[in-house]
PDB file of C-alpha atoms in Angstrom:
ATOM      1  CA  UNK A   1      -0.573  77.781 -29.914  1.00  0.00           C
ATOM      2  CA  UNK A   2      -0.923  76.326 -26.678  1.00  0.00           C
ATOM      3  CA  UNK A   3       0.996  73.059 -27.946  1.00  0.00           C
ATOM      4  CA  UNK A   4       3.882  75.332 -28.604  1.00  0.00           C
ATOM      5  CA  UNK A   5       3.457  76.345 -25.551  1.00  0.00           C
ATOM      6  CA  UNK A   6       3.828  73.241 -24.098  1.00  0.00           C
ATOM      7  CA  UNK A   7       6.026  71.431 -26.353  1.00  0.00           C
ATOM      8  CA  UNK A   8       9.018  74.499 -25.267  1.00  0.00           C
ATOM      9  CA  UNK A   9       7.536  73.878 -21.911  1.00  0.00           C
ATOM     10  CA  UNK A  10       8.178  70.407 -22.130  1.00  0.00           C
ATOM     11  CA  UNK A  11      12.198  70.608 -23.738  1.00  0.00           C
ATOM     12  CA  UNK A  12      12.806  73.093 -21.056  1.00  0.00           C
ATOM     13  CA  UNK A  13      11.983  70.641 -17.973  1.00  0.00           C
ATOM     14  CA  UNK A  14      14.787  68.600 -17.613  1.00  0.00           C
ATOM     15  CA  UNK A  15      14.745  64.455 -18.299  1.00  0.00           C
ATOM     16  CA  UNK A  16      15.548  62.381 -15.032  1.00  0.00           C
ATOM     17  CA  UNK A  17      18.979  60.957 -14.941  1.00  0.00           C
ATOM     18  CA  UNK A  18      17.819  57.471 -15.627  1.00  0.00           C
ATOM     19  CA  UNK A  19      16.080  59.095 -19.063  1.00  0.00           C
ATOM     20  CA  UNK A  20      19.249  61.040 -19.150  1.00  0.00           C
ATOM     21  CA  UNK A  21      22.159  57.646 -19.161  1.00  0.00           C
ATOM     22  CA  UNK A  22      19.345  55.630 -21.685  1.00  0.00           C
ATOM     23  CA  UNK A  23      19.793  58.166 -24.666  1.00  0.00           C
ATOM     24  CA  UNK A  24      23.625  58.793 -24.230  1.00  0.00           C
ATOM     25  CA  UNK A  25      23.759  54.509 -24.482  1.00  0.00           C
ATOM     26  CA  UNK A  26      21.839  54.667 -27.707  1.00  0.00           C
ATOM     27  CA  UNK A  27      23.385  57.446 -28.586  1.00  0.00           C
ATOM     28  CA  UNK A  28      26.769  56.352 -28.145  1.00  0.00           C
ATOM     29  CA  UNK A  29      25.635  52.574 -28.757  1.00  0.00           C
ATOM     30  CA  UNK A  30      23.785  53.813 -32.899  1.00  0.00           C
ATOM     31  CA  UNK A  31      26.729  56.191 -32.865  1.00  0.00           C
ATOM     32  CA  UNK A  32      24.176  58.618 -32.901  1.00  0.00           C
ATOM     33  CA  UNK A  33      26.009  62.318 -33.916  1.00  0.00           C
ATOM     34  CA  UNK A  34      23.855  64.094 -31.106  1.00  0.00           C
ATOM     35  CA  UNK A  35      21.450  63.120 -27.858  1.00  0.00           C
ATOM     36  CA  UNK A  36      18.267  64.939 -29.537  1.00  0.00           C
ATOM     37  CA  UNK A  37      19.221  62.261 -32.899  1.00  0.00           C
ATOM     38  CA  UNK A  38      19.168  59.545 -29.868  1.00  0.00           C
ATOM     39  CA  UNK A  39      15.885  60.332 -28.367  1.00  0.00           C
ATOM     40  CA  UNK A  40      14.215  60.928 -32.059  1.00  0.00           C
ATOM     41  CA  UNK A  41      15.108  56.845 -32.533  1.00  0.00           C
ATOM     42  CA  UNK A  42      14.355  56.415 -28.741  1.00  0.00           C
ATOM     43  CA  UNK A  43      10.287  57.938 -29.305  1.00  0.00           C
ATOM     44  CA  UNK A  44       9.928  56.920 -32.478  1.00  0.00           C
ATOM     45  CA  UNK A  45      10.380  52.630 -31.615  1.00  0.00           C
ATOM     46  CA  UNK A  46       9.283  53.291 -28.177  1.00  0.00           C
ATOM     47  CA  UNK A  47       6.760  54.030 -29.722  1.00  0.00           C
ATOM     48  CA  UNK A  48       5.990  51.472 -32.015  1.00  0.00           C
ATOM     49  CA  UNK A  49       6.649  48.908 -29.964  1.00  0.00           C
ATOM     50  CA  UNK A  50       3.769  50.274 -27.737  1.00  0.00           C
ATOM     51  CA  UNK A  51       1.695  49.950 -30.679  1.00  0.00           C
ATOM     52  CA  UNK A  52       2.896  46.099 -30.950  1.00  0.00           C
ATOM     53  CA  UNK A  53       3.189  45.149 -27.018  1.00  0.00           C
ATOM     54  CA  UNK A  54      -0.550  44.170 -24.706  1.00  0.00           C
ATOM     55  CA  UNK A  55      -1.255  42.997 -21.460  1.00  0.00           C
ATOM     56  CA  UNK A  56       1.645  42.473 -18.562  1.00  0.00           C
ATOM     57  CA  UNK A  57       4.585  42.173 -20.896  1.00  0.00           C
ATOM     58  CA  UNK A  58       3.571  45.858 -22.030  1.00  0.00           C
ATOM     59  CA  UNK A  59       3.096  46.635 -17.960  1.00  0.00           C
ATOM     60  CA  UNK A  60       6.301  45.124 -17.027  1.00  0.00           C
ATOM     61  CA  UNK A  61       8.547  47.052 -19.729  1.00  0.00           C
ATOM     62  CA  UNK A  62       7.770  50.310 -18.344  1.00  0.00           C
ATOM     63  CA  UNK A  63       7.480  49.390 -15.164  1.00  0.00           C
ATOM     64  CA  UNK A  64      11.464  48.464 -15.969  1.00  0.00           C
ATOM     65  CA  UNK A  65      12.115  51.624 -17.945  1.00  0.00           C
ATOM     66  CA  UNK A  66      12.732  55.731 -17.165  1.00  0.00           C
ATOM     67  CA  UNK A  67       9.632  57.186 -16.852  1.00  0.00           C
ATOM     68  CA  UNK A  68      10.079  59.402 -20.176  1.00  0.00           C
ATOM     69  CA  UNK A  69      10.371  56.045 -22.351  1.00  0.00           C
ATOM     70  CA  UNK A  70       7.710  54.441 -20.150  1.00  0.00           C
ATOM     71  CA  UNK A  71       5.422  57.207 -21.679  1.00  0.00           C
ATOM     72  CA  UNK A  72       6.518  56.949 -25.405  1.00  0.00           C
ATOM     73  CA  UNK A  73       5.731  53.157 -25.324  1.00  0.00           C
ATOM     74  CA  UNK A  74       2.404  53.202 -23.940  1.00  0.00           C
ATOM     75  CA  UNK A  75       1.134  56.963 -25.212  1.00  0.00           C
ATOM     76  CA  UNK A  76       0.900  54.418 -28.084  1.00  0.00           C
ATOM     77  CA  UNK A  77      -2.994  51.658 -28.454  1.00  0.00           C
ATOM     78  CA  UNK A  78      -2.180  48.666 -29.465  1.00  0.00           C
ATOM     79  CA  UNK A  79      -3.104  47.771 -32.459  1.00  0.00           C
ATOM     80  CA  UNK A  80      -5.926  45.028 -33.116  1.00  0.00           C
ATOM     81  CA  UNK A  81      -3.806  43.545 -36.126  1.00  0.00           C
ATOM     82  CA  UNK A  82      -0.274  42.998 -34.897  1.00  0.00           C
ATOM     83  CA  UNK A  83       2.837  43.272 -37.194  1.00  0.00           C
ATOM     84  CA  UNK A  84       6.347  40.985 -38.033  1.00  0.00           C
ATOM     85  CA  UNK A  85       9.785  42.602 -37.574  1.00  0.00           C
ATOM     86  CA  UNK A  86      10.198  43.255 -40.422  1.00  0.00           C
ATOM     87  CA  UNK A  87       6.247  44.884 -40.881  1.00  0.00           C
ATOM     88  CA  UNK A  88       7.503  46.762 -37.729  1.00  0.00           C
ATOM     89  CA  UNK A  89      10.438  48.267 -39.158  1.00  0.00           C
ATOM     90  CA  UNK A  90       9.407  48.899 -42.624  1.00  0.00           C
ATOM     91  CA  UNK A  91       5.748  51.233 -40.883  1.00  0.00           C
ATOM     92  CA  UNK A  92       8.673  52.886 -38.464  1.00  0.00           C
ATOM     93  CA  UNK A  93      10.736  53.308 -41.917  1.00  0.00           C
ATOM     94  CA  UNK A  94       7.251  55.750 -43.510  1.00  0.00           C
ATOM     95  CA  UNK A  95       5.605  57.080 -40.047  1.00  0.00           C
ATOM     96  CA  UNK A  96       9.498  58.680 -40.150  1.00  0.00           C
ATOM     97  CA  UNK A  97      10.367  59.578 -43.927  1.00  0.00           C
ATOM     98  CA  UNK A  98      13.275  57.280 -42.555  1.00  0.00           C
ATOM     99  CA  UNK A  99      14.827  54.538 -45.505  1.00  0.00           C
ATOM    100  CA  UNK A 100      14.968  51.326 -44.387  1.00  0.00           C
ATOM    101  CA  UNK A 101      18.231  51.005 -43.399  1.00  0.00           C
ATOM    102  CA  UNK A 102      18.125  54.123 -41.398  1.00  0.00           C
ATOM    103  CA  UNK A 103      14.408  52.313 -39.596  1.00  0.00           C
ATOM    104  CA  UNK A 104      16.255  49.387 -38.515  1.00  0.00           C
ATOM    105  CA  UNK A 105      19.777  51.132 -37.042  1.00  0.00           C
ATOM    106  CA  UNK A 106      17.034  52.703 -35.229  1.00  0.00           C
ATOM    107  CA  UNK A 107      15.774  49.262 -33.701  1.00  0.00           C
ATOM    108  CA  UNK A 108      18.290  47.657 -32.499  1.00  0.00           C
ATOM    109  CA  UNK A 109      19.998  50.909 -31.236  1.00  0.00           C
ATOM    110  CA  UNK A 110      16.859  51.489 -28.707  1.00  0.00           C
ATOM    111  CA  UNK A 111      16.489  47.796 -28.845  1.00  0.00           C
ATOM    112  CA  UNK A 112      19.901  47.342 -27.358  1.00  0.00           C
ATOM    113  CA  UNK A 113      19.040  49.227 -24.515  1.00  0.00           C
ATOM    114  CA  UNK A 114      15.650  48.359 -23.703  1.00  0.00           C
ATOM    115  CA  UNK A 115      17.518  44.519 -23.939  1.00  0.00           C
ATOM    116  CA  UNK A 116      19.356  45.697 -20.965  1.00  0.00           C
ATOM    117  CA  UNK A 117      17.264  47.743 -18.650  1.00  0.00           C
ATOM    118  CA  UNK A 118      13.920  44.755 -18.668  1.00  0.00           C
ATOM    119  CA  UNK A 119      16.780  41.782 -18.636  1.00  0.00           C
ATOM    120  CA  UNK A 120      16.788  38.321 -20.501  1.00  0.00           C
ATOM    121  CA  UNK A 121      12.797  37.020 -19.326  1.00  0.00           C
ATOM    122  CA  UNK A 122      11.331  39.632 -20.120  1.00  0.00           C
ATOM    123  CA  UNK A 123      12.728  39.630 -23.580  1.00  0.00           C
ATOM    124  CA  UNK A 124      11.665  36.173 -23.445  1.00  0.00           C
ATOM    125  CA  UNK A 125       8.044  36.875 -22.429  1.00  0.00           C
ATOM    126  CA  UNK A 126       7.589  39.540 -25.474  1.00  0.00           C
ATOM    127  CA  UNK A 127       9.362  37.748 -28.280  1.00  0.00           C
ATOM    128  CA  UNK A 128       6.650  35.242 -27.603  1.00  0.00           C
ATOM    129  CA  UNK A 129       3.947  37.386 -27.659  1.00  0.00           C
ATOM    130  CA  UNK A 130       5.157  39.294 -30.681  1.00  0.00           C
ATOM    131  CA  UNK A 131       5.250  37.897 -34.454  1.00  0.00           C
ATOM    132  CA  UNK A 132       8.410  36.288 -36.143  1.00  0.00           C
ATOM    133  CA  UNK A 133      10.814  38.131 -36.529  1.00  0.00           C
ATOM    134  CA  UNK A 134      11.424  40.715 -33.768  1.00  0.00           C
ATOM    135  CA  UNK A 135      13.975  38.244 -32.308  1.00  0.00           C
ATOM    136  CA  UNK A 136      16.771  39.769 -34.453  1.00  0.00           C
ATOM    137  CA  UNK A 137      15.805  43.277 -34.180  1.00  0.00           C
ATOM    138  CA  UNK A 138      16.102  42.330 -30.035  1.00  0.00           C
ATOM    139  CA  UNK A 139      19.097  40.894 -31.306  1.00  0.00           C
ATOM    140  CA  UNK A 140      18.792  37.124 -30.286  1.00  0.00           C
ATOM    141  CA  UNK A 141      18.960  33.986 -33.241  1.00  0.00           C
ATOM    142  CA  UNK A 142      15.158  34.275 -34.878  1.00  0.00           C
ATOM    143  CA  UNK A 143      14.727  29.914 -34.416  1.00  0.00           C
ATOM    144  CA  UNK A 144      12.567  28.778 -36.119  1.00  0.00           C
ATOM    145  CA  UNK A 145      10.080  25.792 -33.777  1.00  0.00           C
ATOM    146  CA  UNK A 146      11.601  21.510 -34.712  1.00  0.00           C
ATOM    147  CA  UNK A 147       9.333  19.857 -36.186  1.00  0.00           C
TER     148      UNK A 147
END
């Protein structure tokens, strides 16, 4: 009962203008029918990313995002075994009950806006920390190391 009241109160509180802009951009770029659907994607993907990132990259990314988005990211305890990019998408699909294609779409839509907030240098640092397969999710080419 208390949780229900808290949830209702949280939804009644207005979001910061920066978070509203983030949601609107994700809604537009992801072609979501509503801001609420965009917010579902943002929360799901940022929570998933929060389970993958550690250290300075996690702190620096949270500092770049609007407070509501940073909370979704940092509320998660990082996993001890990081997931590859493909396993990340499969994990999101399993948690949300969505298809793999929808989860991949959600990830790309949210990561595009995360990239805009974080900038190329921080994204490069994040990609160096994560296992293979995330570059494409962030809209970058997946380059193999030279032999």
